[in-house]
Each structure stands twice: as C-alpha cells, then as structure tokens.
Coordinates of C-alpha atoms in Angstrom, one line a residue:
M1 CA -14.5 32.3 -46.9
R2 CA -14.6 35.7 -45.1
S3 CA -11.2 37.3 -44.3
G4 CA -11.8 37.1 -40.5
A5 CA -12.5 33.4 -40.9
C6 CA -9.3 33.0 -42.9
R7 CA -7.2 34.9 -40.3
A8 CA -8.8 32.6 -37.5
A9 CA -8.1 29.5 -39.6
A10 CA -4.5 30.5 -40.2
I11 CA -4.0 31.2 -36.5
A12 CA -5.5 27.8 -35.4
S13 CA -3.3 26.0 -38.0
F14 CA 0.0 27.9 -36.9
A15 CA -0.8 27.0 -33.3
A16 CA -1.3 23.4 -34.1
S17 CA 2.0 23.4 -35.9
L18 CA 4.7 25.0 -33.6
L19 CA 8.4 24.4 -34.0
L20 CA 10.0 23.9 -30.5
V21 CA 13.9 24.0 -30.3
P22 CA 15.6 23.3 -27.0
V23 CA 17.8 26.2 -25.9
R24 CA 19.3 25.3 -22.6
A25 CA 19.9 22.6 -19.9
R26 CA 20.1 23.4 -16.4
S27 CA 20.0 21.6 -12.9
A28 CA 16.6 20.4 -11.9
D29 CA 15.7 18.5 -8.8
P30 CA 18.5 17.5 -6.7
D31 CA 17.1 13.9 -6.6
A32 CA 18.7 12.5 -9.8
S33 CA 16.8 9.2 -9.3
L34 CA 13.7 11.0 -10.8
G35 CA 15.5 11.1 -14.1
G36 CA 15.4 14.0 -16.4
R37 CA 12.9 16.6 -17.2
I38 CA 11.5 18.6 -20.3
T39 CA 9.6 21.8 -19.8
G40 CA 8.5 24.2 -22.4
T41 CA 6.1 26.8 -23.6
V42 CA 3.6 26.7 -26.7
L43 CA 2.8 30.2 -28.2
D44 CA 0.7 31.2 -31.2
P45 CA 2.0 33.3 -34.0
K46 CA 1.3 36.5 -32.0
G47 CA 3.3 35.4 -28.9
N48 CA 0.3 34.4 -26.9
P49 CA 0.3 31.1 -24.9
V50 CA -1.8 28.2 -26.2
A51 CA -3.7 26.6 -23.5
G52 CA -4.9 22.8 -23.6
A53 CA -2.7 22.0 -26.5
P54 CA -1.8 18.3 -26.5
V55 CA 1.9 17.4 -26.1
E56 CA 3.7 14.1 -26.7
A57 CA 7.3 13.1 -25.7
S58 CA 8.5 9.7 -27.3
G59 CA 12.0 8.2 -26.8
A60 CA 14.0 5.3 -27.9
A61 CA 12.6 3.0 -25.2
P62 CA 9.8 0.8 -26.1
A63 CA 7.6 2.2 -23.4
A64 CA 4.5 4.2 -24.7
P65 CA 5.0 7.8 -25.3
R66 CA 4.4 10.3 -22.5
T67 CA 1.5 12.7 -23.0
S68 CA 0.6 16.0 -21.5
A69 CA -1.0 19.2 -22.4
T70 CA -0.2 23.0 -21.8
D71 CA -1.8 24.8 -19.1
A72 CA -3.4 28.3 -19.0
R73 CA 0.1 29.9 -19.5
G74 CA 1.0 27.6 -22.4
K75 CA 3.5 25.6 -20.4
F76 CA 4.1 21.9 -20.3
R77 CA 6.5 19.5 -18.5
F78 CA 7.6 15.9 -18.4
D79 CA 9.1 14.6 -15.2
G80 CA 11.1 11.2 -14.5
L81 CA 12.4 10.8 -18.1
P82 CA 15.1 8.1 -18.6
P83 CA 18.1 9.8 -20.1
G84 CA 18.2 9.7 -24.0
R85 CA 16.8 11.6 -27.0
Y86 CA 13.2 12.5 -27.2
R87 CA 11.0 13.8 -29.9
I88 CA 8.4 16.4 -29.1
R89 CA 5.0 16.5 -30.8
A90 CA 2.4 19.1 -30.1
G91 CA -0.9 20.4 -31.4
D92 CA -4.0 18.6 -33.0
A93 CA -1.9 18.2 -36.1
H94 CA 0.6 16.0 -34.1
C95 CA 3.4 17.9 -35.8
V96 CA 7.0 16.9 -34.9
L97 CA 8.4 19.9 -33.3
G98 CA 12.1 20.7 -34.4
A99 CA 15.2 18.9 -33.4
D100 CA 15.2 16.0 -30.7
V101 CA 15.7 16.9 -27.2
E102 CA 18.6 15.6 -25.2
V103 CA 17.7 14.5 -21.5
E104 CA 20.2 14.0 -18.8
A105 CA 19.7 12.4 -15.4
G106 CA 19.1 15.1 -12.8
R107 CA 18.8 17.9 -15.3
E108 CA 16.2 20.1 -17.0
S109 CA 16.0 20.5 -20.6
V110 CA 14.0 23.8 -21.4
V111 CA 12.0 24.1 -24.7
E112 CA 10.9 27.3 -26.1
G113 CA 8.0 27.7 -28.7
V114 CA 8.8 29.7 -31.9
L115 CA 7.0 29.5 -35.3
G116 CA 8.5 26.9 -37.6
A117 CA 8.2 27.4 -41.3
G118 CA 8.7 23.7 -42.0
C119 CA 5.6 23.1 -40.0
R120 CA 3.3 25.7 -41.5
R121 CA 0.5 25.1 -43.8
E122 CA 0.9 27.4 -46.8
K123 CA -2.9 27.0 -47.7
V124 CA -5.8 27.1 -45.2
D125 CA -9.1 25.5 -46.4
V126 CA -10.9 24.9 -43.1
A127 CA -11.1 26.7 -39.8
A128 CA -10.6 23.6 -37.6
P129 CA -7.2 21.6 -37.6
A130 CA -7.5 18.3 -39.4
P131 CA -8.9 15.4 -37.3
R132 CA -6.5 12.6 -36.7
Y133 CA -8.1 9.6 -38.2
S134 CA -5.1 7.5 -38.8
A135 CA -2.7 5.9 -36.2
I136 CA 1.0 5.5 -36.7
D137 CA 1.7 2.9 -34.0
A138 CA -0.1 0.0 -32.5
T139 CA 0.9 -2.3 -29.6
T140 CA -1.7 -5.2 -29.9
A141 CA -0.2 -7.2 -32.8
T142 CA 3.3 -7.4 -31.3
K143 CA 2.9 -6.3 -27.7
T144 CA 5.4 -3.7 -28.6
D145 CA 5.2 0.0 -29.6
T146 CA 5.8 -0.8 -33.3
P147 CA 5.0 1.3 -36.3
I148 CA 2.1 -0.2 -38.2
M149 CA 3.8 -0.2 -41.4
E150 CA 6.7 -2.3 -39.7
T151 CA 4.1 -4.6 -38.3
P152 CA 3.9 -8.1 -40.1
V153 CA 0.4 -8.5 -39.1
S154 CA -3.0 -7.0 -40.3
V155 CA -3.9 -4.5 -37.6
Q156 CA -6.3 -1.8 -37.6
V157 CA -6.9 1.0 -35.1
V158 CA -10.0 3.1 -34.4
P159 CA -8.4 6.2 -32.7
Q160 CA -9.9 8.7 -30.2
Q161 CA -10.9 11.1 -33.0
V162 CA -13.2 8.7 -34.6
L163 CA -14.8 7.6 -31.4
Q164 CA -15.4 11.3 -30.7
D165 CA -16.8 12.2 -34.0
Q166 CA -18.9 9.2 -34.1
Q167 CA -20.0 9.5 -30.6
A168 CA -19.6 5.9 -30.0
T169 CA -21.4 4.8 -26.8
R170 CA -20.8 1.0 -27.6
L171 CA -18.0 -1.0 -28.8
D172 CA -19.9 -2.4 -31.6
K173 CA -20.2 1.0 -33.2
A174 CA -16.6 1.3 -33.0
V175 CA -15.6 -1.9 -34.6
Q176 CA -18.1 -1.4 -37.4
N177 CA -15.3 1.0 -38.9
V178 CA -13.2 -2.1 -39.6
S179 CA -13.6 -4.5 -42.4
G180 CA -14.1 -8.0 -41.9
V181 CA -15.5 -7.4 -38.3
I182 CA -19.3 -7.9 -37.7
P183 CA -20.8 -7.2 -34.3
V184 CA -23.3 -9.8 -33.2
T185 CA -25.5 -10.0 -30.2
A186 CA -27.8 -12.3 -28.3
G187 CA -30.2 -9.5 -27.3
F188 CA -29.3 -9.6 -23.5
Q189 CA -27.1 -6.3 -23.6
S190 CA -24.5 -8.1 -21.2
S191 CA -21.6 -8.7 -23.5
D192 CA -19.7 -7.6 -26.7
D193 CA -19.5 -10.3 -29.4
Y194 CA -17.8 -10.1 -32.9
V195 CA -17.4 -12.2 -35.9
I196 CA -13.9 -11.6 -37.4
R197 CA -13.1 -13.1 -40.8
G198 CA -16.0 -15.7 -40.2
F199 CA -14.9 -16.8 -36.8
D200 CA -17.1 -16.0 -33.8
N201 CA -15.2 -14.8 -30.9
F202 CA -17.7 -15.9 -28.3
A203 CA -17.8 -12.6 -26.4
V204 CA -14.1 -12.7 -25.6
S205 CA -12.3 -9.3 -26.0
Y206 CA -9.2 -7.9 -24.5
E207 CA -8.3 -4.9 -22.5
N208 CA -4.8 -3.6 -22.5
G209 CA -3.8 -7.1 -23.7
L210 CA -5.5 -8.9 -20.9
K211 CA -8.4 -11.3 -21.9
L212 CA -12.0 -10.6 -20.9
D213 CA -14.4 -13.5 -21.0
E214 CA -18.0 -12.1 -21.2
Y215 CA -19.7 -15.4 -22.5
T216 CA -22.5 -14.9 -20.2
V217 CA -26.2 -13.5 -20.1
S218 CA -25.6 -11.3 -17.1
G219 CA -23.8 -8.0 -16.6
F220 CA -23.1 -5.0 -18.9
Y221 CA -21.6 -4.5 -22.2
R222 CA -18.4 -2.6 -22.4
D223 CA -18.7 1.1 -21.6
M224 CA -16.7 3.7 -23.7
A225 CA -16.2 6.4 -21.1
N226 CA -12.6 5.4 -20.5
V227 CA -11.7 4.0 -23.8
E228 CA -8.6 5.7 -25.6
R229 CA -8.6 3.8 -28.9
V230 CA -9.7 0.3 -30.2
E231 CA -7.1 -2.0 -31.9
I232 CA -8.3 -4.9 -33.9
V233 CA -5.8 -7.7 -35.0
K234 CA -6.8 -9.9 -38.1
G235 CA -5.7 -13.5 -38.3
P236 CA -4.3 -15.9 -35.6
A237 CA -2.9 -14.4 -32.5
S238 CA -2.8 -17.2 -30.0
V239 CA 1.1 -17.1 -30.2
L240 CA 0.9 -14.0 -28.0
Y241 CA -2.5 -14.3 -26.5
G242 CA -3.0 -18.1 -25.7
Q243 CA -6.3 -19.5 -26.8
A244 CA -8.1 -17.4 -29.3
E245 CA -10.1 -17.8 -32.4
P246 CA -8.1 -17.8 -35.7
G247 CA -10.2 -14.9 -37.0
G248 CA -8.5 -12.2 -34.7
L249 CA -9.2 -10.2 -31.6
V250 CA -10.3 -7.0 -30.4
N251 CA -8.3 -5.1 -27.9
V252 CA -9.3 -2.0 -25.9
V253 CA -6.8 0.5 -24.8
T254 CA -8.0 2.6 -22.0
K255 CA -7.1 6.2 -21.1
K256 CA -4.1 6.8 -18.8
P257 CA -3.5 9.7 -16.5
L258 CA -1.9 12.9 -18.0
D259 CA 0.8 15.1 -16.6
A260 CA -1.1 18.2 -17.0
P261 CA -4.7 19.1 -15.5
R262 CA -7.6 18.6 -18.0
Y263 CA -11.2 18.4 -17.5
A264 CA -14.3 17.5 -20.0
F265 CA -18.1 17.1 -19.5
E266 CA -20.2 15.7 -22.3
L267 CA -24.0 15.2 -22.4
Q268 CA -25.8 13.3 -25.1
A269 CA -29.5 12.6 -25.9
G270 CA -31.1 10.3 -28.4
S271 CA -34.3 8.5 -29.3
F272 CA -36.6 6.7 -26.9
G273 CA -35.8 8.6 -24.0
T274 CA -32.1 8.1 -24.2
Y275 CA -29.6 10.4 -22.3
R276 CA -26.0 9.8 -21.2
G277 CA -23.5 12.0 -19.4
T278 CA -19.8 11.6 -19.0
I279 CA -17.1 13.3 -16.9
D280 CA -13.4 12.9 -17.8
A281 CA -10.8 14.6 -15.2
T282 CA -7.1 14.1 -15.0
G283 CA -3.9 15.7 -13.8
P284 CA -1.1 15.4 -11.1
L285 CA -1.7 15.0 -7.4
N286 CA 1.8 16.3 -6.2
E287 CA 4.2 18.9 -7.4
A288 CA 6.9 16.3 -8.6
H289 CA 4.3 14.9 -11.0
S290 CA 5.0 11.4 -9.8
L291 CA 1.6 10.7 -8.7
L292 CA -1.1 11.1 -11.4
Y293 CA -4.8 10.4 -11.4
R294 CA -7.7 9.9 -13.9
L295 CA -11.4 9.7 -13.3
N296 CA -14.0 8.7 -15.8
L297 CA -17.7 8.6 -15.1
S298 CA -20.6 7.9 -17.0
Y299 CA -24.4 7.6 -16.5
E300 CA -26.9 6.3 -19.1
N301 CA -30.6 5.8 -19.0
A302 CA -32.3 4.4 -22.2
G303 CA -35.5 3.0 -23.7
S304 CA -35.9 0.9 -26.4
F305 CA -38.1 0.5 -29.7
R306 CA -39.1 -3.0 -28.1
D307 CA -41.9 -3.1 -25.7
F308 CA -40.9 -3.5 -21.9
V309 CA -37.2 -3.0 -22.7
S310 CA -35.0 -0.3 -21.1
G311 CA -31.8 -0.1 -19.2
E312 CA -29.8 2.1 -16.6
R313 CA -26.1 2.0 -16.3
F314 CA -23.6 4.1 -13.9
F315 CA -19.9 3.6 -14.4
V316 CA -16.8 4.8 -12.5
F317 CA -13.4 4.2 -13.6
P318 CA -10.7 5.8 -11.1
T319 CA -7.0 5.4 -12.2
L320 CA -4.0 6.2 -10.1
Q321 CA -0.4 6.1 -11.6
W322 CA 2.8 6.3 -9.5
K323 CA 6.2 6.8 -11.0
P324 CA 8.9 6.1 -8.2
G325 CA 11.8 6.6 -10.5
A326 CA 12.8 7.1 -14.0
A327 CA 12.5 3.4 -15.1
D328 CA 9.4 2.4 -13.0
E329 CA 5.9 2.9 -13.3
V330 CA 3.0 1.4 -11.4
T331 CA -0.7 1.9 -12.5
L332 CA -3.9 1.0 -10.6
E333 CA -7.0 0.9 -12.5
L334 CA -10.4 0.4 -10.7
K335 CA -14.0 -0.1 -12.0
Y336 CA -17.5 0.1 -10.6
A337 CA -20.8 -0.5 -12.3
N338 CA -24.3 -0.5 -11.1
G339 CA -27.8 -0.4 -12.8
F340 CA -30.0 -2.8 -14.6
V341 CA -30.6 -4.5 -18.0
I342 CA -33.7 -6.3 -19.4
G343 CA -33.0 -9.3 -21.6
D344 CA -34.8 -9.3 -24.7
N345 CA -35.7 -12.5 -26.5
G346 CA -36.4 -10.7 -29.9
V347 CA -39.3 -11.6 -32.2
P348 CA -40.1 -15.5 -32.0
F349 CA -40.0 -17.6 -35.0
A350 CA -42.9 -19.3 -36.9
A351 CA -43.3 -23.2 -37.4
D352 CA -41.5 -22.9 -40.9
G353 CA -38.5 -21.2 -39.1
R354 CA -39.0 -17.7 -40.4
P355 CA -39.6 -14.7 -38.0
A356 CA -43.1 -14.5 -36.9
D357 CA -45.4 -12.1 -38.9
V358 CA -45.7 -9.5 -36.0
P359 CA -44.6 -5.9 -35.4
V360 CA -41.0 -5.5 -34.6
S361 CA -41.7 -3.8 -31.5
R362 CA -43.8 -6.6 -30.0
N363 CA -42.4 -8.2 -27.0
Y364 CA -44.1 -11.4 -25.6
A365 CA -42.4 -11.5 -22.2
E366 CA -44.1 -9.9 -19.3
P367 CA -43.3 -6.4 -18.5
D368 CA -41.4 -7.1 -15.4
A369 CA -39.5 -10.3 -17.0
N370 CA -35.7 -10.6 -17.5
R371 CA -35.0 -7.5 -15.4
A372 CA -31.6 -8.0 -14.0
P373 CA -30.1 -5.6 -11.4
T374 CA -26.4 -5.6 -11.9
T375 CA -23.2 -4.8 -10.0
E376 CA -19.6 -5.1 -11.3
Y377 CA -16.2 -4.5 -9.6
A378 CA -12.9 -4.8 -11.4
L379 CA -9.3 -4.3 -10.3
K380 CA -6.2 -4.1 -12.5
L381 CA -2.7 -3.6 -11.2
G382 CA 0.1 -3.2 -13.7
A383 CA 3.8 -2.5 -13.4
T384 CA 6.5 -1.6 -15.9
H385 CA 10.3 -1.6 -15.4
D386 CA 12.6 -0.3 -18.1
F387 CA 16.1 -2.0 -18.2
G388 CA 17.6 0.2 -21.0
S389 CA 18.9 -0.8 -24.3
G390 CA 15.4 -1.5 -25.5
W391 CA 14.5 -4.0 -22.7
S392 CA 11.5 -3.6 -20.4
L393 CA 9.4 -5.7 -18.1
R394 CA 5.7 -5.5 -17.8
A395 CA 3.4 -7.4 -15.4
A396 CA -0.3 -7.1 -14.8
Y397 CA -2.9 -8.6 -12.7
R398 CA -6.9 -8.3 -13.1
L399 CA -9.5 -9.3 -10.8
E400 CA -13.5 -8.9 -11.7
Y401 CA -16.7 -9.6 -9.7
R402 CA -20.0 -9.6 -11.3
K403 CA -23.5 -10.1 -9.8
S404 CA -26.5 -10.0 -12.0
P405 CA -29.5 -12.1 -10.8
T406 CA -32.6 -12.4 -13.0
P407 CA -35.6 -13.5 -10.6
N408 CA -38.1 -13.7 -13.4
G409 CA -36.4 -14.9 -16.5
Q410 CA -38.7 -15.9 -19.5
F411 CA -37.5 -17.5 -22.8
Y412 CA -39.0 -18.7 -25.8
Q413 CA -39.1 -22.4 -26.1
G414 CA -40.5 -23.1 -29.6
P415 CA -42.3 -21.7 -32.5
A416 CA -45.0 -19.1 -31.9

C-alpha cells in the first residue's frame, strides 16, 4: 500500500473512532417540557469537522436509540431527551465515545470531539471503515430493545450494510442470508413468501411488528426503498404475534426520520432492460427538531428472461415524526404505489408430471394476458409514551387498500 493511501486510511479510521467527552452543561430552551439536549462536534485528527458521520444516543429507557448525523460543520444534536445517562456512539465503526453523558431536563449537555487512544486502530489494513455486518440488538423476538446475546430465542438480523452491499431490491434476496429460510413464489410477483424451518408462511410477513397478509395474486411484492433492516425469528412466536406458523416469521423494520439533514440518490441497472432509481431524504422541519420527516421514493422498470413478462413499479414512502415532549413520540407513515405486474404461469408440466421439454423462456399465455394495473395505499399511525423506570406504552394502527384488476387472466389447467 502506498504511503498516501496509508495516511488516508489512518485518517478515515481515526475519524470513525473519536472519543467524545462531555465538558459542561448549560441552560437550554426555557421550555423544560422538551426534556434535555445533547449537542456536540466531531473532528478528525487534524481538527477539521467530519460531515455526515452517523451519531447514536442510547439511554436506559427501552425506547429505540436516537440517531442523527453531523452537518457540514461536524455538529450534531439530540433534542427532547428524557433525563438520565446516555451513551454516544459515532462513526461507521460504531465506536462507544468515552464516558456516558448525563442529561437533565431543560439543560444542554455539550460534547466536544477529541481523539481517544482507546478507540484508535493501531494497524490499518484497508482504506475504508469496516462494514457493520453484525447487529447487537433486535426488537422482533421480545418486542423490547434487547441484546441478541440475552434473547432466549433464535433471531437473526440482516442489517442495512448487508442490504446496501448486496444491492437487494427484493425481500427474498435479503432473507437468503439466513439459514433455514427459503424464499418461494407462485410467479405472480405480488407477494413475498418463505419457508422457515420447513413451514410455509403463506405470504405472511410483518412490518414493525404488525402483520401483513399478502396471500393474494394481486398487488406488488415488498419494496426495499424504506427498509432499514430485516429481522427473522426462528421457532414459534405466536405468544407475541398471535396466529403464526411455528417455523418463525420475517419482520421488516422501516427507516425512521433523523435529526440531521441527509440526502441520497441511487441508480441501478441490470439485465433484460432493468433499471431502478431511489431517493432518500430526511431531516428536521423546525428549529426545535420536534418535527422530523423522511421521504423514500423508488421507480423500477424491468423485463424478464420469460416471454411477454415485464413490470413497472413506482413507490412513495413519506414519514412524519412529532415529538411533543420528552416522553412522547407520534409517527405517521404513508405509502403510495402504482404500476403494473404481469403474472407468469411458468413452464407447463407434461403428462408424467415433469416440466415440459420446452425452452425456459417459453410463455404460452398471450402477450397481453395476465397484465394487472396495480394501485396501493397504506397508512400507519404509531405512538409511544415513556412512563420511566423502564416502562413504556406503544400503540399502532395500520390501514391498507389495494386494487389490482386482471382483465385477461390465463392459467394452465392441465398437462401440456
């Protein structure tokens, strides 16, 4: 490795592993009902601000950790924090940044970034920070923010880094990373189905703990534009989720708004005229950071190795989050989807029950058959109240509408 690359690698490594130490607390907003605040700055070894660095604040309460990112000046902030001690992590290495920060109601705890020898890597082998392929916590197995090592259930997580590196556009590509989980499909491109430990889930999955029943031949399969991670529980889980197959379940955790502005655009291209674009934008809507937003969009147009089969999908996922006080949080998630899918019956079978001896691309339906123009709407309203002392209340309501007529449906009725 050249010396210039080594220096660049060292700087990237040090910037991802800063040690932050709280130095003072001062009066913040006069409205103490907003809780406490943590502000800080992340610097590189030369004292320059690090922009776009992910920052996380986790406290003793069971609520999910608060996430943010540094702005162009390397600064970050967390507002409306319940009083207590918080642990700050930052950088792609997700390093614990020094001593815990004490937060008091109506006061601001200031954090300054300095290099910490305990966080430095003494040896640099690559120029980029190590990807986060392993997850520490999961909420699906117990519906609490519990470390996986302390969870008495087999649960596996496919984190965001894996989804990004794999460029997963469908949920079946994500679950292929988990042993004992096999994606299955009826060929209609309308739902996600899995066999977990030998049990077919019949197109039933979960989103943020709420059941999604997609056992139908109409609609779209799950889009990945607003997916943060995928959690898979192996074994019976009906004690927490009601009626479910004993093999396990798949739960999708969606992306939530962040305290700091962040924007991303991605374009993908593939075989058979496939192209897909996504947009991800998030940030605060007011100075108090009590109203946050996130907007995810995706558009995909794809052909197929099968004759007369193609598809077009457009998805919009707007999310608004309101934090009226330190202990309350209200989140509204919307979904709109439009496009079309073409159902595919696959290769017909011969009289002996085996697939017919025809080219794999051969489609015996008419060119305009099985085309289904599809429109989907979904609304989810969730609220959380923290009572303190480890107790919180979470409530959610979800409504979905789907329209997918198929004017000319053709299906095989017997052997070829």
